[in-house]
Amino acid sequence: MPSLATFANAGYPFTISPDLAETVVVVPASPDLGIVEAFLAMMGRFGDSTGAATTGVTVTQAADGDRLEGHDVLVIGIPQTAGASALFAGAPVRIENGRLRVVERNPIERVFGLISPYGDSDVTETNAFLTTAARFEGFVSFRSPFDSARTVVAMLSTDPTDLPELIQGLAEQRINAQVQGDLSVTNGEGMRSFAVGQTYWSGSLPVWMRIGWWFSERPLLMALSGLLIALLLAGPLYLLLSRQQRRRLGSEDAA
């Protein structure tokens, strides 16, 4: 995590609990019709994925730790309102002069970015795209600051009336496939996605399966590891076959 692709396809991680009992939805204090419509559309999409009514969901207007701890969080609103809350304190994006901008990575995060399956995202390029856009409309996901095992997904638009259309776009296969990484923004023709934050595990896997998954996301390292294993096995095998060859030749000479 975070993975907006799994969110776009199946509503993960919110749909882990079919009735959304482990989900808190944060909306503005005075939501307009666009936000209400977007909320209902998203609940319908979750219900369609799970086959169950989203009767366990909690809706709140206060993004505080007491309410959000132990829950995955879905934010619906405008960047200025959402970005001002403590929920976005550790997010890979921030609101600056009314626009969304990517936070610069520290040296340690850049090193880990080199071995990330998404590569080391170019923050300058991403910020250039965000600042040249006349408006922002898209998704951003990151680890919850109130619970390290939980995830935040924010659906934001500078114009709340565009939020329902943003959700309806997920039903189109072409647009759905373009939602990737942890930041996905509309660009007039579809969605453009970026990986700007750190990745982390959500849930648990057996050690052997986790290792297999880690390598499956990094084909270059998997190829290099296979080559290294082949070399380690080839050395002893070569010595064994060479010894057998010398013994066979020695036996033939003696005869």
PDB file of C-alpha atoms in Angstrom:
ATOM      1  CA  MET A   1       0.000   0.000   0.000  1.00  0.00           C
ATOM      2  CA  PRO A   2      -0.988   2.545  -0.938  1.00  0.00           C
ATOM      3  CA  SER A   3      -2.460   1.220  -4.165  1.00  0.00           C
ATOM      4  CA  LEU A   4      -5.107   3.282  -5.911  1.00  0.00           C
ATOM      5  CA  ALA A   5      -5.428   0.514  -8.507  1.00  0.00           C
ATOM      6  CA  THR A   6      -6.949  -1.870  -5.952  1.00  0.00           C
ATOM      7  CA  PHE A   7      -9.150   0.950  -4.673  1.00  0.00           C
ATOM      8  CA  ALA A   8     -10.420   1.739  -8.174  1.00  0.00           C
ATOM      9  CA  ASN A   9     -11.068  -1.926  -8.993  1.00  0.00           C
ATOM     10  CA  ALA A  10     -12.546  -3.338  -5.794  1.00  0.00           C
ATOM     11  CA  GLY A  11     -12.676  -0.559  -3.201  1.00  0.00           C
ATOM     12  CA  TYR A  12      -9.725  -1.978  -1.251  1.00  0.00           C
ATOM     13  CA  PRO A  13      -8.963  -1.555   1.634  1.00  0.00           C
ATOM     14  CA  PHE A  14     -12.447  -0.377   2.617  1.00  0.00           C
ATOM     15  CA  THR A  15     -14.241  -3.452   1.260  1.00  0.00           C
ATOM     16  CA  ILE A  16     -12.241  -5.850   3.473  1.00  0.00           C
ATOM     17  CA  SER A  17     -15.214  -5.477   5.785  1.00  0.00           C
ATOM     18  CA  PRO A  18     -18.275  -5.864   3.486  1.00  0.00           C
ATOM     19  CA  ASP A  19     -20.488  -3.517   5.509  1.00  0.00           C
ATOM     20  CA  LEU A  20     -17.612  -0.980   5.864  1.00  0.00           C
ATOM     21  CA  ALA A  21     -17.587  -1.330   9.649  1.00  0.00           C
ATOM     22  CA  GLU A  22     -13.865  -0.489   9.647  1.00  0.00           C
ATOM     23  CA  THR A  23     -14.278   2.636   7.503  1.00  0.00           C
ATOM     24  CA  VAL A  24     -14.726   6.270   8.495  1.00  0.00           C
ATOM     25  CA  VAL A  25     -15.786   8.791   5.846  1.00  0.00           C
ATOM     26  CA  VAL A  26     -14.717  12.394   6.487  1.00  0.00           C
ATOM     27  CA  VAL A  27     -16.775  15.133   4.828  1.00  0.00           C
ATOM     28  CA  PRO A  28     -16.824  18.935   5.298  1.00  0.00           C
ATOM     29  CA  ALA A  29     -18.934  20.492   8.033  1.00  0.00           C
ATOM     30  CA  SER A  30     -21.424  21.792   5.465  1.00  0.00           C
ATOM     31  CA  PRO A  31     -21.241  19.404   2.497  1.00  0.00           C
ATOM     32  CA  ASP A  32     -22.877  20.613  -0.696  1.00  0.00           C
ATOM     33  CA  LEU A  33     -24.908  18.489  -3.084  1.00  0.00           C
ATOM     34  CA  GLY A  34     -21.853  17.413  -5.096  1.00  0.00           C
ATOM     35  CA  ILE A  35     -20.162  15.934  -2.036  1.00  0.00           C
ATOM     36  CA  VAL A  36     -23.346  14.205  -0.877  1.00  0.00           C
ATOM     37  CA  GLU A  37     -23.897  12.748  -4.345  1.00  0.00           C
ATOM     38  CA  ALA A  38     -20.263  11.595  -4.488  1.00  0.00           C
ATOM     39  CA  PHE A  39     -20.609   9.915  -1.086  1.00  0.00           C
ATOM     40  CA  LEU A  40     -23.742   8.024  -2.121  1.00  0.00           C
ATOM     41  CA  ALA A  41     -22.171   7.011  -5.444  1.00  0.00           C
ATOM     42  CA  MET A  42     -19.087   5.683  -3.667  1.00  0.00           C
ATOM     43  CA  MET A  43     -21.179   3.719  -1.162  1.00  0.00           C
ATOM     44  CA  GLY A  44     -23.106   2.200  -4.068  1.00  0.00           C
ATOM     45  CA  ARG A  45     -19.842   1.230  -5.762  1.00  0.00           C
ATOM     46  CA  PHE A  46     -18.575  -0.429  -2.571  1.00  0.00           C
ATOM     47  CA  GLY A  47     -21.853  -2.294  -2.170  1.00  0.00           C
ATOM     48  CA  ASP A  48     -21.657  -3.484  -5.758  1.00  0.00           C
ATOM     49  CA  SER A  49     -18.148  -4.868  -5.090  1.00  0.00           C
ATOM     50  CA  THR A  50     -19.079  -6.729  -1.903  1.00  0.00           C
ATOM     51  CA  GLY A  51     -22.727  -7.578  -2.484  1.00  0.00           C
ATOM     52  CA  ALA A  52     -23.569  -6.147   0.938  1.00  0.00           C
ATOM     53  CA  ALA A  53     -25.116  -2.877   2.081  1.00  0.00           C
ATOM     54  CA  THR A  54     -22.653  -0.390   3.589  1.00  0.00           C
ATOM     55  CA  THR A  55     -24.608  -0.097   6.816  1.00  0.00           C
ATOM     56  CA  GLY A  56     -21.557  -0.197   9.109  1.00  0.00           C
ATOM     57  CA  VAL A  57     -19.826   2.904   7.758  1.00  0.00           C
ATOM     58  CA  THR A  58     -19.178   5.875  10.042  1.00  0.00           C
ATOM     59  CA  VAL A  59     -19.490   9.429   8.706  1.00  0.00           C
ATOM     60  CA  THR A  60     -17.820  12.290  10.550  1.00  0.00           C
ATOM     61  CA  GLN A  61     -16.953  15.943  10.061  1.00  0.00           C
ATOM     62  CA  ALA A  62     -14.002  15.894  12.478  1.00  0.00           C
ATOM     63  CA  ALA A  63     -10.709  14.331  11.379  1.00  0.00           C
ATOM     64  CA  ASP A  64      -9.322  13.646  14.854  1.00  0.00           C
ATOM     65  CA  GLY A  65      -7.356  10.674  16.132  1.00  0.00           C
ATOM     66  CA  ASP A  66      -9.995   9.381  18.533  1.00  0.00           C
ATOM     67  CA  ARG A  67     -12.490   8.891  15.731  1.00  0.00           C
ATOM     68  CA  LEU A  68     -10.066   7.622  13.084  1.00  0.00           C
ATOM     69  CA  GLU A  69      -7.791   5.277  15.032  1.00  0.00           C
ATOM     70  CA  GLY A  70      -8.324   1.657  14.005  1.00  0.00           C
ATOM     71  CA  HIS A  71     -10.167   2.627  10.814  1.00  0.00           C
ATOM     72  CA  ASP A  72      -9.414   3.138   7.151  1.00  0.00           C
ATOM     73  CA  VAL A  73     -10.346   6.667   6.157  1.00  0.00           C
ATOM     74  CA  LEU A  74     -12.120   7.964   3.063  1.00  0.00           C
ATOM     75  CA  VAL A  75     -12.038  11.750   2.598  1.00  0.00           C
ATOM     76  CA  ILE A  76     -14.469  13.481   0.227  1.00  0.00           C
ATOM     77  CA  GLY A  77     -14.152  17.216  -0.337  1.00  0.00           C
ATOM     78  CA  ILE A  78     -12.009  20.050  -1.656  1.00  0.00           C
ATOM     79  CA  PRO A  79      -8.201  20.268  -1.260  1.00  0.00           C
ATOM     80  CA  GLN A  80      -8.216  23.448   0.853  1.00  0.00           C
ATOM     81  CA  THR A  81     -10.521  21.985   3.513  1.00  0.00           C
ATOM     82  CA  ALA A  82      -9.057  18.466   3.585  1.00  0.00           C
ATOM     83  CA  GLY A  83      -5.419  19.573   3.516  1.00  0.00           C
ATOM     84  CA  ALA A  84      -5.875  21.832   6.523  1.00  0.00           C
ATOM     85  CA  SER A  85      -6.670  18.904   8.840  1.00  0.00           C
ATOM     86  CA  ALA A  86      -4.204  16.903  10.946  1.00  0.00           C
ATOM     87  CA  LEU A  87      -5.057  13.877   8.816  1.00  0.00           C
ATOM     88  CA  PHE A  88      -2.800  15.239   6.055  1.00  0.00           C
ATOM     89  CA  ALA A  89       0.114  16.035   8.390  1.00  0.00           C
ATOM     90  CA  GLY A  90       2.196  13.099   7.104  1.00  0.00           C
ATOM     91  CA  ALA A  91       0.777  12.979   3.574  1.00  0.00           C
ATOM     92  CA  PRO A  92       3.127  13.041   0.564  1.00  0.00           C
ATOM     93  CA  VAL A  93       1.197  16.072  -0.714  1.00  0.00           C
ATOM     94  CA  ARG A  94       0.330  19.447   0.796  1.00  0.00           C
ATOM     95  CA  ILE A  95      -1.813  22.456  -0.063  1.00  0.00           C
ATOM     96  CA  GLU A  96       0.284  25.460  -1.055  1.00  0.00           C
ATOM     97  CA  ASN A  97      -1.253  28.702  -2.343  1.00  0.00           C
ATOM     98  CA  GLY A  98      -4.476  26.891  -3.016  1.00  0.00           C
ATOM     99  CA  ARG A  99      -2.799  24.169  -5.104  1.00  0.00           C
ATOM    100  CA  LEU A 100      -1.762  20.597  -4.406  1.00  0.00           C
ATOM    101  CA  ARG A 101       2.003  20.046  -4.300  1.00  0.00           C
ATOM    102  CA  VAL A 102       4.186  17.009  -3.636  1.00  0.00           C
ATOM    103  CA  VAL A 103       6.378  17.096  -0.547  1.00  0.00           C
ATOM    104  CA  GLU A 104      10.098  16.745  -1.269  1.00  0.00           C
ATOM    105  CA  ARG A 105      11.538  13.364  -0.237  1.00  0.00           C
ATOM    106  CA  ASN A 106      14.358  13.152   2.279  1.00  0.00           C
ATOM    107  CA  PRO A 107      17.593  11.293   1.322  1.00  0.00           C
ATOM    108  CA  ILE A 108      16.514   8.042   3.021  1.00  0.00           C
ATOM    109  CA  GLU A 109      13.186   7.993   1.160  1.00  0.00           C
ATOM    110  CA  ARG A 110      15.019   8.592  -2.123  1.00  0.00           C
ATOM    111  CA  VAL A 111      17.286   5.584  -1.506  1.00  0.00           C
ATOM    112  CA  PHE A 112      14.287   3.338  -0.843  1.00  0.00           C
ATOM    113  CA  GLY A 113      12.638   4.801  -3.936  1.00  0.00           C
ATOM    114  CA  LEU A 114      15.419   3.331  -6.067  1.00  0.00           C
ATOM    115  CA  ILE A 115      14.320  -0.210  -5.171  1.00  0.00           C
ATOM    116  CA  SER A 116      10.604   0.563  -5.166  1.00  0.00           C
ATOM    117  CA  PRO A 117       8.531  -1.282  -7.794  1.00  0.00           C
ATOM    118  CA  TYR A 118       7.304   2.147  -8.916  1.00  0.00           C
ATOM    119  CA  GLY A 119      10.785   3.603  -9.219  1.00  0.00           C
ATOM    120  CA  ASP A 120      11.963   6.949  -7.863  1.00  0.00           C
ATOM    121  CA  SER A 121       9.212   9.413  -8.726  1.00  0.00           C
ATOM    122  CA  ASP A 122      10.346  12.756 -10.150  1.00  0.00           C
ATOM    123  CA  VAL A 123       8.897  15.255  -7.658  1.00  0.00           C
ATOM    124  CA  THR A 124       9.779  18.228  -9.875  1.00  0.00           C
ATOM    125  CA  GLU A 125       7.943  16.739 -12.846  1.00  0.00           C
ATOM    126  CA  THR A 126       4.913  15.883 -10.712  1.00  0.00           C
ATOM    127  CA  ASN A 127       4.763  19.376  -9.198  1.00  0.00           C
ATOM    128  CA  ALA A 128       5.104  20.920 -12.640  1.00  0.00           C
ATOM    129  CA  PHE A 129       2.078  18.938 -13.793  1.00  0.00           C
ATOM    130  CA  LEU A 130       0.054  19.903 -10.707  1.00  0.00           C
ATOM    131  CA  THR A 131       0.871  23.627 -10.819  1.00  0.00           C
ATOM    132  CA  THR A 132       0.124  24.015 -14.531  1.00  0.00           C
ATOM    133  CA  ALA A 133      -3.297  22.420 -14.196  1.00  0.00           C
ATOM    134  CA  ALA A 134      -6.121  24.948 -13.955  1.00  0.00           C
ATOM    135  CA  ARG A 135      -7.824  22.828 -11.288  1.00  0.00           C
ATOM    136  CA  PHE A 136      -7.288  19.645  -9.304  1.00  0.00           C
ATOM    137  CA  GLU A 137      -9.539  16.633  -9.509  1.00  0.00           C
ATOM    138  CA  GLY A 138      -8.363  13.198  -8.444  1.00  0.00           C
ATOM    139  CA  PHE A 139      -7.333  10.748  -5.745  1.00  0.00           C
ATOM    140  CA  VAL A 140      -4.478  10.628  -3.268  1.00  0.00           C
ATOM    141  CA  SER A 141      -3.677   7.817  -0.831  1.00  0.00           C
ATOM    142  CA  PHE A 142      -1.250   7.499   2.084  1.00  0.00           C
ATOM    143  CA  ARG A 143      -0.722   5.833   5.452  1.00  0.00           C
ATOM    144  CA  SER A 144      -3.007   7.083   8.229  1.00  0.00           C
ATOM    145  CA  PRO A 145      -1.119   9.244  10.780  1.00  0.00           C
ATOM    146  CA  PHE A 146      -3.414   7.887  13.509  1.00  0.00           C
ATOM    147  CA  ASP A 147      -2.880   4.171  12.810  1.00  0.00           C
ATOM    148  CA  SER A 148       0.158   2.851  10.913  1.00  0.00           C
ATOM    149  CA  ALA A 149      -1.784  -0.219   9.774  1.00  0.00           C
ATOM    150  CA  ARG A 150      -4.541   1.830   8.160  1.00  0.00           C
ATOM    151  CA  THR A 151      -4.860   3.738   4.895  1.00  0.00           C
ATOM    152  CA  VAL A 152      -6.321   7.087   3.855  1.00  0.00           C
ATOM    153  CA  VAL A 153      -7.836   7.665   0.412  1.00  0.00           C
ATOM    154  CA  ALA A 154      -8.926  11.204  -0.420  1.00  0.00           C
ATOM    155  CA  MET A 155     -11.228  12.077  -3.321  1.00  0.00           C
ATOM    156  CA  LEU A 156     -10.670  15.779  -3.902  1.00  0.00           C
ATOM    157  CA  SER A 157     -11.766  18.397  -6.401  1.00  0.00           C
ATOM    158  CA  THR A 158     -11.440  22.169  -6.441  1.00  0.00           C
ATOM    159  CA  ASP A 159     -15.039  22.155  -7.692  1.00  0.00           C
ATOM    160  CA  PRO A 160     -17.184  19.774  -5.574  1.00  0.00           C
ATOM    161  CA  THR A 161     -19.744  19.456  -8.366  1.00  0.00           C
ATOM    162  CA  ASP A 162     -17.144  17.458 -10.338  1.00  0.00           C
ATOM    163  CA  LEU A 163     -16.769  14.768  -7.641  1.00  0.00           C
ATOM    164  CA  PRO A 164     -19.685  12.563  -8.804  1.00  0.00           C
ATOM    165  CA  GLU A 165     -18.266  12.517 -12.346  1.00  0.00           C
ATOM    166  CA  LEU A 166     -14.860  11.516 -10.922  1.00  0.00           C
ATOM    167  CA  ILE A 167     -16.426   8.444  -9.307  1.00  0.00           C
ATOM    168  CA  GLN A 168     -18.519   7.601 -12.346  1.00  0.00           C
ATOM    169  CA  GLY A 169     -15.320   7.536 -14.396  1.00  0.00           C
ATOM    170  CA  LEU A 170     -14.111   4.533 -12.402  1.00  0.00           C
ATOM    171  CA  ALA A 171     -16.794   2.461 -14.132  1.00  0.00           C
ATOM    172  CA  GLU A 172     -15.061   3.009 -17.484  1.00  0.00           C
ATOM    173  CA  GLN A 173     -12.429   0.351 -18.112  1.00  0.00           C
ATOM    174  CA  ARG A 174      -9.990   2.736 -19.805  1.00  0.00           C
ATOM    175  CA  ILE A 175     -10.066   5.291 -16.999  1.00  0.00           C
ATOM    176  CA  ASN A 176     -10.098   2.637 -14.271  1.00  0.00           C
ATOM    177  CA  ALA A 177      -6.892   1.099 -15.664  1.00  0.00           C
ATOM    178  CA  GLN A 178      -5.167   4.499 -15.536  1.00  0.00           C
ATOM    179  CA  VAL A 179      -5.656   4.862 -11.768  1.00  0.00           C
ATOM    180  CA  GLN A 180      -2.367   3.672 -10.251  1.00  0.00           C
ATOM    181  CA  GLY A 181       0.191   4.485  -7.552  1.00  0.00           C
ATOM    182  CA  ASP A 182      -0.786   6.859  -4.737  1.00  0.00           C
ATOM    183  CA  LEU A 183      -1.687  10.021  -6.690  1.00  0.00           C
ATOM    184  CA  SER A 184      -4.032   9.993  -9.673  1.00  0.00           C
ATOM    185  CA  VAL A 185      -5.186  13.213 -11.339  1.00  0.00           C
ATOM    186  CA  THR A 186      -7.551  13.941 -14.228  1.00  0.00           C
ATOM    187  CA  ASN A 187      -5.789  15.437 -17.240  1.00  0.00           C
ATOM    188  CA  GLY A 188      -8.647  16.083 -19.654  1.00  0.00           C
ATOM    189  CA  GLU A 189      -8.333  12.767 -21.489  1.00  0.00           C
ATOM    190  CA  GLY A 190      -8.388  10.407 -18.520  1.00  0.00           C
ATOM    191  CA  MET A 191      -6.208   9.961 -15.445  1.00  0.00           C
ATOM    192  CA  ARG A 192      -2.499  10.497 -14.955  1.00  0.00           C
ATOM    193  CA  SER A 193      -0.967   8.618 -12.029  1.00  0.00           C
ATOM    194  CA  PHE A 194       2.166   9.012  -9.929  1.00  0.00           C
ATOM    195  CA  ALA A 195       3.932   7.236  -7.059  1.00  0.00           C
ATOM    196  CA  VAL A 196       5.110  10.014  -4.753  1.00  0.00           C
ATOM    197  CA  GLY A 197       5.013   8.495  -1.253  1.00  0.00           C
ATOM    198  CA  GLN A 198       6.516   5.548   0.569  1.00  0.00           C
ATOM    199  CA  THR A 199       4.969   2.105   0.169  1.00  0.00           C
ATOM    200  CA  TYR A 200       4.078  -0.075   3.154  1.00  0.00           C
ATOM    201  CA  TRP A 201       2.457  -3.402   4.020  1.00  0.00           C
ATOM    202  CA  SER A 202      -1.208  -3.684   4.916  1.00  0.00           C
ATOM    203  CA  GLY A 203      -2.251  -6.965   6.528  1.00  0.00           C
ATOM    204  CA  SER A 204       0.035  -9.967   6.918  1.00  0.00           C
ATOM    205  CA  LEU A 205       1.467 -12.730   4.711  1.00  0.00           C
ATOM    206  CA  PRO A 206       3.637 -15.788   5.430  1.00  0.00           C
ATOM    207  CA  VAL A 207       7.333 -14.976   5.112  1.00  0.00           C
ATOM    208  CA  TRP A 208       7.822 -17.119   1.991  1.00  0.00           C
ATOM    209  CA  MET A 209       4.811 -15.516   0.284  1.00  0.00           C
ATOM    210  CA  ARG A 210       5.962 -12.020   1.221  1.00  0.00           C
ATOM    211  CA  ILE A 211       9.385 -12.728  -0.291  1.00  0.00           C
ATOM    212  CA  GLY A 212       7.754 -14.053  -3.461  1.00  0.00           C
ATOM    213  CA  TRP A 213       5.492 -11.003  -3.720  1.00  0.00           C
ATOM    214  CA  TRP A 214       8.410  -8.637  -3.122  1.00  0.00           C
ATOM    215  CA  PHE A 215      10.406 -10.194  -5.950  1.00  0.00           C
ATOM    216  CA  SER A 216       7.390 -10.334  -8.273  1.00  0.00           C
ATOM    217  CA  GLU A 217       7.182  -6.556  -8.051  1.00  0.00           C
ATOM    218  CA  ARG A 218      10.891  -6.200  -8.910  1.00  0.00           C
ATOM    219  CA  PRO A 219      11.617  -8.277 -12.049  1.00  0.00           C
ATOM    220  CA  LEU A 220      15.162  -6.940 -12.451  1.00  0.00           C
ATOM    221  CA  LEU A 221      16.180  -7.993  -8.946  1.00  0.00           C
ATOM    222  CA  MET A 222      14.443 -11.347  -9.480  1.00  0.00           C
ATOM    223  CA  ALA A 223      16.493 -11.918 -12.643  1.00  0.00           C
ATOM    224  CA  LEU A 224      19.743 -10.957 -10.918  1.00  0.00           C
ATOM    225  CA  SER A 225      18.922 -13.203  -7.954  1.00  0.00           C
ATOM    226  CA  GLY A 226      18.207 -16.110 -10.320  1.00  0.00           C
ATOM    227  CA  LEU A 227      21.567 -15.546 -12.010  1.00  0.00           C
ATOM    228  CA  LEU A 228      23.363 -15.447  -8.659  1.00  0.00           C
ATOM    229  CA  ILE A 229      21.689 -18.674  -7.510  1.00  0.00           C
ATOM    230  CA  ALA A 230      22.629 -20.325 -10.822  1.00  0.00           C
ATOM    231  CA  LEU A 231      26.279 -19.319 -10.336  1.00  0.00           C
ATOM    232  CA  LEU A 232      26.313 -20.583  -6.744  1.00  0.00           C
ATOM    233  CA  LEU A 233      24.899 -23.939  -7.846  1.00  0.00           C
ATOM    234  CA  ALA A 234      27.089 -24.193 -10.935  1.00  0.00           C
ATOM    235  CA  GLY A 235      30.377 -23.939  -8.984  1.00  0.00           C
ATOM    236  CA  PRO A 236      29.949 -27.014  -6.739  1.00  0.00           C
ATOM    237  CA  LEU A 237      28.302 -28.942  -9.597  1.00  0.00           C
ATOM    238  CA  TYR A 238      31.272 -28.204 -11.874  1.00  0.00           C
ATOM    239  CA  LEU A 239      33.729 -29.402  -9.217  1.00  0.00           C
ATOM    240  CA  LEU A 240      31.708 -32.594  -8.664  1.00  0.00           C
ATOM    241  CA  LEU A 241      31.524 -33.409 -12.378  1.00  0.00           C
ATOM    242  CA  SER A 242      35.232 -32.615 -12.829  1.00  0.00           C
ATOM    243  CA  ARG A 243      36.125 -35.016 -10.014  1.00  0.00           C
ATOM    244  CA  GLN A 244      33.987 -37.760 -11.521  1.00  0.00           C
ATOM    245  CA  GLN A 245      35.621 -37.159 -14.903  1.00  0.00           C
ATOM    246  CA  ARG A 246      39.129 -37.500 -13.419  1.00  0.00           C
ATOM    247  CA  ARG A 247      38.152 -40.717 -11.656  1.00  0.00           C
ATOM    248  CA  ARG A 248      36.697 -42.177 -14.848  1.00  0.00           C
ATOM    249  CA  LEU A 249      39.759 -41.242 -16.888  1.00  0.00           C
ATOM    250  CA  GLY A 250      42.004 -42.635 -14.164  1.00  0.00           C
ATOM    251  CA  SER A 251      40.122 -45.933 -14.213  1.00  0.00           C
ATOM    252  CA  GLU A 252      40.425 -46.151 -18.002  1.00  0.00           C
ATOM    253  CA  ASP A 253      44.176 -45.459 -17.859  1.00  0.00           C
ATOM    254  CA  ALA A 254      44.649 -48.151 -15.206  1.00  0.00           C
ATOM    255  CA  ALA A 255      42.831 -50.663 -17.394  1.00  0.00           C
TER     256      ALA A 255
END
